[in-house]
Tab-separated table of C-alpha atoms in Angstrom:
chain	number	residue	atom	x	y	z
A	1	UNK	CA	-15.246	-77.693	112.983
A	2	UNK	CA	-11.805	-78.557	113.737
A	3	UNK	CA	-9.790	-80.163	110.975
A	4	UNK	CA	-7.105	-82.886	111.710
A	5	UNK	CA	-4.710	-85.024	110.482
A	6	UNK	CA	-2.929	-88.160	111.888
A	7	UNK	CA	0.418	-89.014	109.900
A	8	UNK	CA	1.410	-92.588	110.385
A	9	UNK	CA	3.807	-94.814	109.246
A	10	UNK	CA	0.856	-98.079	108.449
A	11	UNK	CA	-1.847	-98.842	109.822
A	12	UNK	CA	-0.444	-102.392	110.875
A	13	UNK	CA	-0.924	-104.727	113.638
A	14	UNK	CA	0.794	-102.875	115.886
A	15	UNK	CA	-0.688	-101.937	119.543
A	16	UNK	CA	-0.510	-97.836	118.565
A	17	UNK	CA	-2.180	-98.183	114.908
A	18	UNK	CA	-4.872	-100.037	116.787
A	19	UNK	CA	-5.192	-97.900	119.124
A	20	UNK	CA	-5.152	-94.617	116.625
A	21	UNK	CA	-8.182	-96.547	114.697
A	22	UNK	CA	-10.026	-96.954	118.568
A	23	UNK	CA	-9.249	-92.815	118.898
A	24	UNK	CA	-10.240	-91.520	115.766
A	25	UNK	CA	-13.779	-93.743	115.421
A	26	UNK	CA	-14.750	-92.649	118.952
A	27	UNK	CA	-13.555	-88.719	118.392
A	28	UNK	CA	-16.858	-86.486	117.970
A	29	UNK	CA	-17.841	-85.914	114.331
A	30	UNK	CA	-19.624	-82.519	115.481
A	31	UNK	CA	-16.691	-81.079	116.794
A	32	UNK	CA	-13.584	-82.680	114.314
A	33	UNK	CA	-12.921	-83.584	110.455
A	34	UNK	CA	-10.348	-86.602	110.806
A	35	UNK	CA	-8.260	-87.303	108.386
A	36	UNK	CA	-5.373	-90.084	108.536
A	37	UNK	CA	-2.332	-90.076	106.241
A	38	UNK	CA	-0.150	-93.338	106.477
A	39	UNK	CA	3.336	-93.122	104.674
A	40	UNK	CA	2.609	-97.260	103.816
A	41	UNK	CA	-0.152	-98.570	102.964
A	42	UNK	CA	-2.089	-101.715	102.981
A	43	UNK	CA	-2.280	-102.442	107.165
A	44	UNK	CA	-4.542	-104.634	108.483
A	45	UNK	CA	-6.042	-102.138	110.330
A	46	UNK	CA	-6.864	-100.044	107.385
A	47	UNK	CA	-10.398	-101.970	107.566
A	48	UNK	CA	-11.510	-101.142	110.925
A	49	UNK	CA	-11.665	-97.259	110.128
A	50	UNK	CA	-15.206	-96.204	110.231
A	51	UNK	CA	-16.429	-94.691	106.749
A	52	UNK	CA	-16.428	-90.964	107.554
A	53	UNK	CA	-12.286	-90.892	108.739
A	54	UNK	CA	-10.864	-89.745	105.670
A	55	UNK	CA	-7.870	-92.486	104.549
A	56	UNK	CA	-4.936	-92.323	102.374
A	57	UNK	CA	-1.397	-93.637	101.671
A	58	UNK	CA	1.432	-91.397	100.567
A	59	UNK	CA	3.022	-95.052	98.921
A	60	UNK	CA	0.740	-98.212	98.297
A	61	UNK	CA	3.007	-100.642	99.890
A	62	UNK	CA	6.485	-100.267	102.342
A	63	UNK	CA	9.732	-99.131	100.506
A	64	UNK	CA	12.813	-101.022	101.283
A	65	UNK	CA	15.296	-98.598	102.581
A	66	UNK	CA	12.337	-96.208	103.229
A	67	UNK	CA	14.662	-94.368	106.017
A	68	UNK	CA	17.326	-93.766	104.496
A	69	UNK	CA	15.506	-92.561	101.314
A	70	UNK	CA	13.489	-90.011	103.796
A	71	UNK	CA	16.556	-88.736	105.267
A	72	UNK	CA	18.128	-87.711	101.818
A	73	UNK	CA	14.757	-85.058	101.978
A	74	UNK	CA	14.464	-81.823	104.813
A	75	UNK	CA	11.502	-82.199	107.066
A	76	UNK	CA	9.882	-79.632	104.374
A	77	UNK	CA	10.063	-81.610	101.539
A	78	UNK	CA	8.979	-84.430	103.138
A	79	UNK	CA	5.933	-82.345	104.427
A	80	UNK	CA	5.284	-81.480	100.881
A	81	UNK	CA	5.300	-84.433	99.549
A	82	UNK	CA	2.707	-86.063	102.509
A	83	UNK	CA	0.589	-83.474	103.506
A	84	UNK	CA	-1.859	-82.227	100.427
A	85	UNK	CA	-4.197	-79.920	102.595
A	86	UNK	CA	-4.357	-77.413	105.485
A	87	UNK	CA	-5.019	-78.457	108.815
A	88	UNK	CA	-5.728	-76.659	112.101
A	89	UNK	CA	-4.374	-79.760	113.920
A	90	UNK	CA	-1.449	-81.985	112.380
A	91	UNK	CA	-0.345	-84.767	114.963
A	92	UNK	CA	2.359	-87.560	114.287
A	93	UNK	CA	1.261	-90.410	115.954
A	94	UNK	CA	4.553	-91.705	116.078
A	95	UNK	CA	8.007	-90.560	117.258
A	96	UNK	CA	10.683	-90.634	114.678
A	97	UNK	CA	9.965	-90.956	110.755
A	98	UNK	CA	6.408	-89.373	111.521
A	99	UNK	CA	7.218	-86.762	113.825
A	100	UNK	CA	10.343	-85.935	111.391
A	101	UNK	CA	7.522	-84.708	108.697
A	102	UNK	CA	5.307	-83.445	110.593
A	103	UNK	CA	8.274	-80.885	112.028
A	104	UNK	CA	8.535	-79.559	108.319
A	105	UNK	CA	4.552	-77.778	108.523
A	106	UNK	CA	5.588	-73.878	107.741
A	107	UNK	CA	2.264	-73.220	108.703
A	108	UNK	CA	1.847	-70.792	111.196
A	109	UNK	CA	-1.645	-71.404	111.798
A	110	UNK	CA	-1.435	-75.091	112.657
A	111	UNK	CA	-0.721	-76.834	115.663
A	112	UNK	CA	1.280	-79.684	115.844
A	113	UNK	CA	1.677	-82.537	118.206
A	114	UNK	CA	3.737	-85.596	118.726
A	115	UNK	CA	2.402	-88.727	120.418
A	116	UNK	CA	6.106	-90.847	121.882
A	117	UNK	CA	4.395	-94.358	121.970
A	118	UNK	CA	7.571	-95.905	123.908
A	119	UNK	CA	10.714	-95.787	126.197
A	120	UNK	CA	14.047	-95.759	124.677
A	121	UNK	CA	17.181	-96.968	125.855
A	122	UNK	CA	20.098	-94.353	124.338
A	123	UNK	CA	19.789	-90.718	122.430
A	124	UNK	CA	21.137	-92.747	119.643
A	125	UNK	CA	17.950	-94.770	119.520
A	126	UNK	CA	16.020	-91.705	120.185
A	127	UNK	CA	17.684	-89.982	117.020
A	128	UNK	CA	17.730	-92.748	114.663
A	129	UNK	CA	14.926	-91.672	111.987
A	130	UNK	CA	16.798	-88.093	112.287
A	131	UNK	CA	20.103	-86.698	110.112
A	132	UNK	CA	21.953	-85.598	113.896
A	133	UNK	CA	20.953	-85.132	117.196
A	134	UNK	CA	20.631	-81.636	116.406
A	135	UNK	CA	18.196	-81.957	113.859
A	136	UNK	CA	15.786	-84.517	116.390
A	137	UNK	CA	16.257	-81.459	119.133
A	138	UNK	CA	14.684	-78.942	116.269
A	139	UNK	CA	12.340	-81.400	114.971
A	140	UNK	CA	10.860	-82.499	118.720
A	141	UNK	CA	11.337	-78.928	120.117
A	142	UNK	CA	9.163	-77.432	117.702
A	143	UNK	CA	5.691	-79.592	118.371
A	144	UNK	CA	3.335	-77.286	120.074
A	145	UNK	CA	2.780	-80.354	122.375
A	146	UNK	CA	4.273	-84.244	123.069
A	147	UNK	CA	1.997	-86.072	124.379
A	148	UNK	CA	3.773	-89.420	126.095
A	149	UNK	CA	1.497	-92.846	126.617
A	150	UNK	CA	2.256	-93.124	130.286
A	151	UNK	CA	4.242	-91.312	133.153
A	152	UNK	CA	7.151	-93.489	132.333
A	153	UNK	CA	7.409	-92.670	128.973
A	154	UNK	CA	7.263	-89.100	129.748
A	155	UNK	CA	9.793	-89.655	132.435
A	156	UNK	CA	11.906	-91.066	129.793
A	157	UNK	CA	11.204	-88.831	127.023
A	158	UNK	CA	12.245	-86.082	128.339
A	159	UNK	CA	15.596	-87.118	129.722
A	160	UNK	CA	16.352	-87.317	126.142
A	161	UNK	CA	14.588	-84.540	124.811
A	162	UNK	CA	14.391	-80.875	126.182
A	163	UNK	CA	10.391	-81.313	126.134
A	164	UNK	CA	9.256	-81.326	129.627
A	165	UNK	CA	7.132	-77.774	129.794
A	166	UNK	CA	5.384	-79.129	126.071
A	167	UNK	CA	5.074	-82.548	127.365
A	168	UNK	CA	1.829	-84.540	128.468
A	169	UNK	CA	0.064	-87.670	129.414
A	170	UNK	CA	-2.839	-89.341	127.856
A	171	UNK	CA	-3.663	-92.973	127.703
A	172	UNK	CA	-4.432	-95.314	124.925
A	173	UNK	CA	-7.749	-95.580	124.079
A	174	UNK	CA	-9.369	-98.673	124.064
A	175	UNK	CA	-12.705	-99.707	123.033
A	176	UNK	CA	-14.159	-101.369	126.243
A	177	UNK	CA	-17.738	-102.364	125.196
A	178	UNK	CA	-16.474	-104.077	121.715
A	179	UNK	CA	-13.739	-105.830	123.718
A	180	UNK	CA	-15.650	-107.954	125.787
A	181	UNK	CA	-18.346	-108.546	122.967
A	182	UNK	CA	-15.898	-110.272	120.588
A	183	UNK	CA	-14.732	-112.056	123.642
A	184	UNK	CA	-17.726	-114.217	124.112
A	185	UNK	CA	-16.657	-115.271	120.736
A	186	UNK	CA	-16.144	-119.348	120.176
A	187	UNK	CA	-12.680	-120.468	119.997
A	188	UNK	CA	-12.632	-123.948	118.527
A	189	UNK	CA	-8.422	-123.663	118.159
A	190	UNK	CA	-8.219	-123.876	122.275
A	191	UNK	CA	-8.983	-126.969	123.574
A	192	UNK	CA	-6.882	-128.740	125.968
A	193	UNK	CA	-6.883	-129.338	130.177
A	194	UNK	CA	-3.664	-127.683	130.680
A	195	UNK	CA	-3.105	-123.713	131.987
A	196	UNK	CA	-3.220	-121.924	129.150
A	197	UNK	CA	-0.868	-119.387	128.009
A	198	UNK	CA	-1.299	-116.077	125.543
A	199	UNK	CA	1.344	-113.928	124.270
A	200	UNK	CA	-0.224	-111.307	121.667
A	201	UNK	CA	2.005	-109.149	119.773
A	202	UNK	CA	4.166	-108.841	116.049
A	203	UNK	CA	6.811	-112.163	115.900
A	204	UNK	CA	9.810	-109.353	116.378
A	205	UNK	CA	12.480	-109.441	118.855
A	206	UNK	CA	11.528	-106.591	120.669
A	207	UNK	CA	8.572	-108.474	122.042
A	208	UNK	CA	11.027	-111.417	123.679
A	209	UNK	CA	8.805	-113.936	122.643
A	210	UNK	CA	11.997	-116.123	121.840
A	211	UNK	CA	13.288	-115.888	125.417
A	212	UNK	CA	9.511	-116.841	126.338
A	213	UNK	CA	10.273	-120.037	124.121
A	214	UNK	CA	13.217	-120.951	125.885
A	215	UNK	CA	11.520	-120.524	129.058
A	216	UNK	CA	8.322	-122.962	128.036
A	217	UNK	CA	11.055	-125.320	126.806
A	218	UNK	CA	12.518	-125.060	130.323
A	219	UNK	CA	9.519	-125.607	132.404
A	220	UNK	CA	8.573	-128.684	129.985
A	221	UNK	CA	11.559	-130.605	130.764
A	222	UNK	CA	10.729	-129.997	134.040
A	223	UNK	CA	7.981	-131.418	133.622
A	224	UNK	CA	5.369	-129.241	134.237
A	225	UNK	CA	2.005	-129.068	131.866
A	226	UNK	CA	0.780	-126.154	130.119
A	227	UNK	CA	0.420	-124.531	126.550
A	228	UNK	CA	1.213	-121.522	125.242
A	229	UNK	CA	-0.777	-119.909	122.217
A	230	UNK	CA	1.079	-116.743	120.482
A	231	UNK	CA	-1.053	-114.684	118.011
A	232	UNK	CA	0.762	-112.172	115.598
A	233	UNK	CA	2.878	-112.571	112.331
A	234	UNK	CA	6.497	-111.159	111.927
A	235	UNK	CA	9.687	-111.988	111.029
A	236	UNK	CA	10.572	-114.065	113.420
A	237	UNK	CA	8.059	-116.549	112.538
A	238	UNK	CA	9.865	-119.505	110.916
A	239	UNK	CA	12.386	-119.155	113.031
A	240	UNK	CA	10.323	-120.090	116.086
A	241	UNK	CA	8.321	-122.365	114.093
A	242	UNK	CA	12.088	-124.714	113.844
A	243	UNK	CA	12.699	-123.822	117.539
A	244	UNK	CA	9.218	-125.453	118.362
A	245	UNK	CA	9.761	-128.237	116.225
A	246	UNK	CA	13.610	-128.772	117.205
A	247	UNK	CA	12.625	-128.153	120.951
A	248	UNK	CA	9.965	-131.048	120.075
A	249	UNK	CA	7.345	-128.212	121.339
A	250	UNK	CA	4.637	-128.905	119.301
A	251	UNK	CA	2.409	-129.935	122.100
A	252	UNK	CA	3.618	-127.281	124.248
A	253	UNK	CA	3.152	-124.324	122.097
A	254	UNK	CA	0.760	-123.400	118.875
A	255	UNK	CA	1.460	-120.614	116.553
A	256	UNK	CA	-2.218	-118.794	115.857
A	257	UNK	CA	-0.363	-116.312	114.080
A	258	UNK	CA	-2.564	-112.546	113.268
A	259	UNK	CA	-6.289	-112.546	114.266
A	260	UNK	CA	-8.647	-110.005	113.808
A	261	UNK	CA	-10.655	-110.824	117.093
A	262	UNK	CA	-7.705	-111.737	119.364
A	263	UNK	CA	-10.046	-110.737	122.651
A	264	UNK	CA	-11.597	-114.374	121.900
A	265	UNK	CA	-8.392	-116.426	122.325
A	266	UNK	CA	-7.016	-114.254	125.610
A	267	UNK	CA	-10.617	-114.495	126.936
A	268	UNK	CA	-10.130	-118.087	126.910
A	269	UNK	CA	-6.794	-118.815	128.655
A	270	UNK	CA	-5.508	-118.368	131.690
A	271	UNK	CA	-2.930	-116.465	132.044
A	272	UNK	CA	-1.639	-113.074	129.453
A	273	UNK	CA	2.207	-113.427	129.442
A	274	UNK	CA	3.921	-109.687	128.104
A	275	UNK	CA	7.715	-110.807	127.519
A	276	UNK	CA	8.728	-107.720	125.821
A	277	UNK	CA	12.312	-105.830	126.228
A	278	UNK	CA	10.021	-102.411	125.153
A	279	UNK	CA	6.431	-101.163	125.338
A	280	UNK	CA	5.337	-98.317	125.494
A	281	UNK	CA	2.060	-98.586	127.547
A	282	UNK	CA	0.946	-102.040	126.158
A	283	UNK	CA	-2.293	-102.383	124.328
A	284	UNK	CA	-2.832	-105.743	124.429
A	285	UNK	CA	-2.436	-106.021	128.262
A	286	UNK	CA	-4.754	-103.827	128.443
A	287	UNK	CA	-7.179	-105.345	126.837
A	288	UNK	CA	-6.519	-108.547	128.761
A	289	UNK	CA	-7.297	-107.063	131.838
A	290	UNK	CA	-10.504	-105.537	130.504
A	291	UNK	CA	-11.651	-109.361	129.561
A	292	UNK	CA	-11.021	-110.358	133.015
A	293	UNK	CA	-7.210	-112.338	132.061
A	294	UNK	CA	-4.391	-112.708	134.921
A	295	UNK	CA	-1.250	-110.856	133.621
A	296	UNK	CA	2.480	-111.935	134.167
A	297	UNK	CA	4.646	-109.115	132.269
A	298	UNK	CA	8.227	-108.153	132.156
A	299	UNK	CA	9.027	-104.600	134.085
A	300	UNK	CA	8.473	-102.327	130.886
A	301	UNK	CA	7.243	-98.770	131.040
A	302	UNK	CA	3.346	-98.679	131.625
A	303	UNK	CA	3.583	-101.758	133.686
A	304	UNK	CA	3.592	-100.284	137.232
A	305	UNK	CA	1.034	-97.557	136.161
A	306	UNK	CA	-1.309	-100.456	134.719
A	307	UNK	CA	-0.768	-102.918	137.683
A	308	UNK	CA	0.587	-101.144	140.567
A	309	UNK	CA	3.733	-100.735	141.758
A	310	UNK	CA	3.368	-103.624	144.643
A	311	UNK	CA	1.764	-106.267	141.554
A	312	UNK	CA	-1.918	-105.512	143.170
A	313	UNK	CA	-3.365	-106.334	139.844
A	314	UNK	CA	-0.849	-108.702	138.077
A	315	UNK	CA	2.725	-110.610	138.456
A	316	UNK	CA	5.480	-107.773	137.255
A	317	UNK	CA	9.011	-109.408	137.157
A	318	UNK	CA	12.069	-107.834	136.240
A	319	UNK	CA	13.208	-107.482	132.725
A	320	UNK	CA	15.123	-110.833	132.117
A	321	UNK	CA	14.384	-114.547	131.270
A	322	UNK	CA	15.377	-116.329	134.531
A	323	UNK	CA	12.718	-113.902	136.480
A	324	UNK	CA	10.242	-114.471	133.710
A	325	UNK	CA	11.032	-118.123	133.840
A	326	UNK	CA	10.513	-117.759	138.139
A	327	UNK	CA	7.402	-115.820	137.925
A	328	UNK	CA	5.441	-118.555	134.994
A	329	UNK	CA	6.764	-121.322	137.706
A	330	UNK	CA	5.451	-119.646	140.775
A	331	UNK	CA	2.151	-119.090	138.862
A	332	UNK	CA	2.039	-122.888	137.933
A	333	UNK	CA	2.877	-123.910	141.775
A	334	UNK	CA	0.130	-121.508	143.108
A	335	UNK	CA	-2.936	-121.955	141.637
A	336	UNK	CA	-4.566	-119.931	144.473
A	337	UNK	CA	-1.992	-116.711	143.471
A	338	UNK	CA	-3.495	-117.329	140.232
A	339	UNK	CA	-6.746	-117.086	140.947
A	340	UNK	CA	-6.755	-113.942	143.138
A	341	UNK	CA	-4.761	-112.188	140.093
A	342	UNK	CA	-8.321	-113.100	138.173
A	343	UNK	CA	-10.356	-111.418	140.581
A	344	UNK	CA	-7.883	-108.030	140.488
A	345	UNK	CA	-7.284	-108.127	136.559
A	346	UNK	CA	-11.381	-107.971	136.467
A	347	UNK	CA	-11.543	-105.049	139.178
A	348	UNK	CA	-8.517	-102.946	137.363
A	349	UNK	CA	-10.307	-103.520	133.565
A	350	UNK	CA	-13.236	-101.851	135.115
A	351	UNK	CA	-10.596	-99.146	135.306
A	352	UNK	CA	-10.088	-98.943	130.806
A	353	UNK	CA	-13.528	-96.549	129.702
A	354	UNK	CA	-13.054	-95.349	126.092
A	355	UNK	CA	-14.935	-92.446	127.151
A	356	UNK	CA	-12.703	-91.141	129.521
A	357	UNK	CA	-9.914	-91.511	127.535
A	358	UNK	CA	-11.054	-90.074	124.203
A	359	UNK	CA	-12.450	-86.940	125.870
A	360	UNK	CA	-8.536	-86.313	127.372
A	361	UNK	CA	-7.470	-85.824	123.909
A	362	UNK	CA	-10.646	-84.162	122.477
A	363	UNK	CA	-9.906	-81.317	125.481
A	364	UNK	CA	-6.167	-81.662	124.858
A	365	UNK	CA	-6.891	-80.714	120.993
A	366	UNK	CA	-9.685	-78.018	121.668
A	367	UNK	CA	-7.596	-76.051	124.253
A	368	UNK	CA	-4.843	-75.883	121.474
């Protein structure tokens, strides 16, 4: 039996600690020991790990200044300090603070892989959790493999990173059947006559919901009716709670904010709006497809690979508010467009089998 690790930061909301929990529970327990090690603890995904994944936290809650504290250490002493056993398999399922201790395994008999969950913009980004460029060249350079969510993050990995021969592609696993059972769910918290509106995702910046705001404040005063539900917590919460509230939104726009069965609430509205500046290959788009939900998204990476390049299964407009604000209009005008993206969201979620995708990494890991 092979044994494994997954090293972490939390097991949070996030799209890729969900979708390490959908991996690891559908991974073959005759073939792999899992273990996952997560440098936080106390995510809310902690509780969806079935019983025989073995959990543990290096720290029982999140450190303030947790990265610069981790750079003071080598990628060794960091190892030491996280990783308690030996492992045929050790895979940071992360880039950056992860992948930085997973680097410092001296163990020559253990593989080691890095999973890059998204696209970044500048080297500097790419090098943040590191001490120098230099040291994020040694510590990516020395996985046995990368393997990259889509084609785009690979594409944009690498232009970064001298990775390309160790580099792969393997998509998020998601777990089909359980989706669309928790979507015939009730939802007593959706009830009015107006298109409804979903954005999923943590209240941070990087998701854009505050320039998706701006443009529901815009299409109000224009006088068109609609609401829009958001479901995640984050920092950014109060914040857009005054917005609503100054913006005289409250009609407009409900906060729901983290749910444990959010397939219920996108199941239920009409239209899955992704307003992010960054994904990786989005999670919760995913999912809306797979419950049959039109999707209008910002070009981020994964987009074109999930939808097509020519928008045959959803509306892709380009990364800034006034197309954003164009696209939610022309889906408002056209009721018809809408209605033919239903039809090809439920033909391409036909597309999502956790099967498929959890044997790609089983043979990924069993070649190594």
């Amino acid at each position: 039996m092979i044994k494994i690790l997954f090293l972490i930061r939390d097991l949070g909301q996030g799209g890729a600690e969900k979708v390490l929990v959908n991996l690891v529970n559908n991974m073959d327990r005759t073939k792999f020991d899992i273990s996952i090690t997560a440098l936080f603890g106390g995510g809310v995904n902690e509780q969806f790990l079935k019983p025989d994944i073995h959990f543990r936290s290096i720290w029982q809650k999140e450190i303030p200044g947790n990265s610069k504290i981790m750079k003071v250490l080598t990628p060794k002493q960091l190892h030491k300090i996280c990783v308690k056993e030996s492992y045929d398999i050790e895979i940071a399922y992360l880039e950056g603070p992860s992948a930085r201790v997973i680097s410092g395994c001296s163990r020559k008999e253990t593989k080691t892989i890095c999973w890059i969950h998204r696209s970044h913009s500048s080297i500097k980004e790419v090098c943040a959790a590191f001490r120098s460029k230099k040291e994020a060249v040694q510590c990516y350079t020395s996985f046995d493999k990368i393997v990259c969510v889509s084609q785009y993050v690979k594409d944009n990995f690498c232009s970064w990173m001298p990775v390309s021969k160790k580099a792969t592609v393997k998509y998020n696993t998601v777990e089909s059947s359980y989706i669309l059972e928790q979507s015939k769910e009730d939802v007593s918290e959706i009830h009015t006559d107006f298109l409804k509106l979903i954005g999923v995702g943590s209240l941070k910046q990087v998701k854009g919901f505050e320039r998706l705001l701006r443009v529901s404040k815009k299409l109000k005063e224009e006088g068109y009716h609609f609401h829009l539900y958001l479901l995640g917590k984050g920092p950014l919460k109060k914040e857009f709670e005054r917005y609503i509230v100054q913006n005289n939104l409250s009609e407009y726009v409900t906060l729901l904010g983290y749910q444990t069965n959010p397939y219920k609430y996108v199941k239920n509205c009409d239209v899955f709006v992704c307003s992010s500046y960054s994904e990786g290959f989005s999670t919760a788009a995913t999912e809306a497809l797979i419950v049959g939900t039109p999707i209008i998204t910002t070009l981020v990476s994964g987009m074109e690979e999930m939808l097509g390049s020519h928008n045959e299964y959803g509306m892709i407009v380009k990364n800034d508010e006034t197309c954003l604000y164009e696209g939610m209009k022309e889906l408002l005008d056209k009721p018809e467009l809408l209605q033919h993206y239903k039809k090809q969201a439920e033909i391409r979620g036909k597309s999502f089998s956790t099967e498929e995708t959890v044997h790609a990494v089983e043979k990924m890991i069993l070649h190594l």
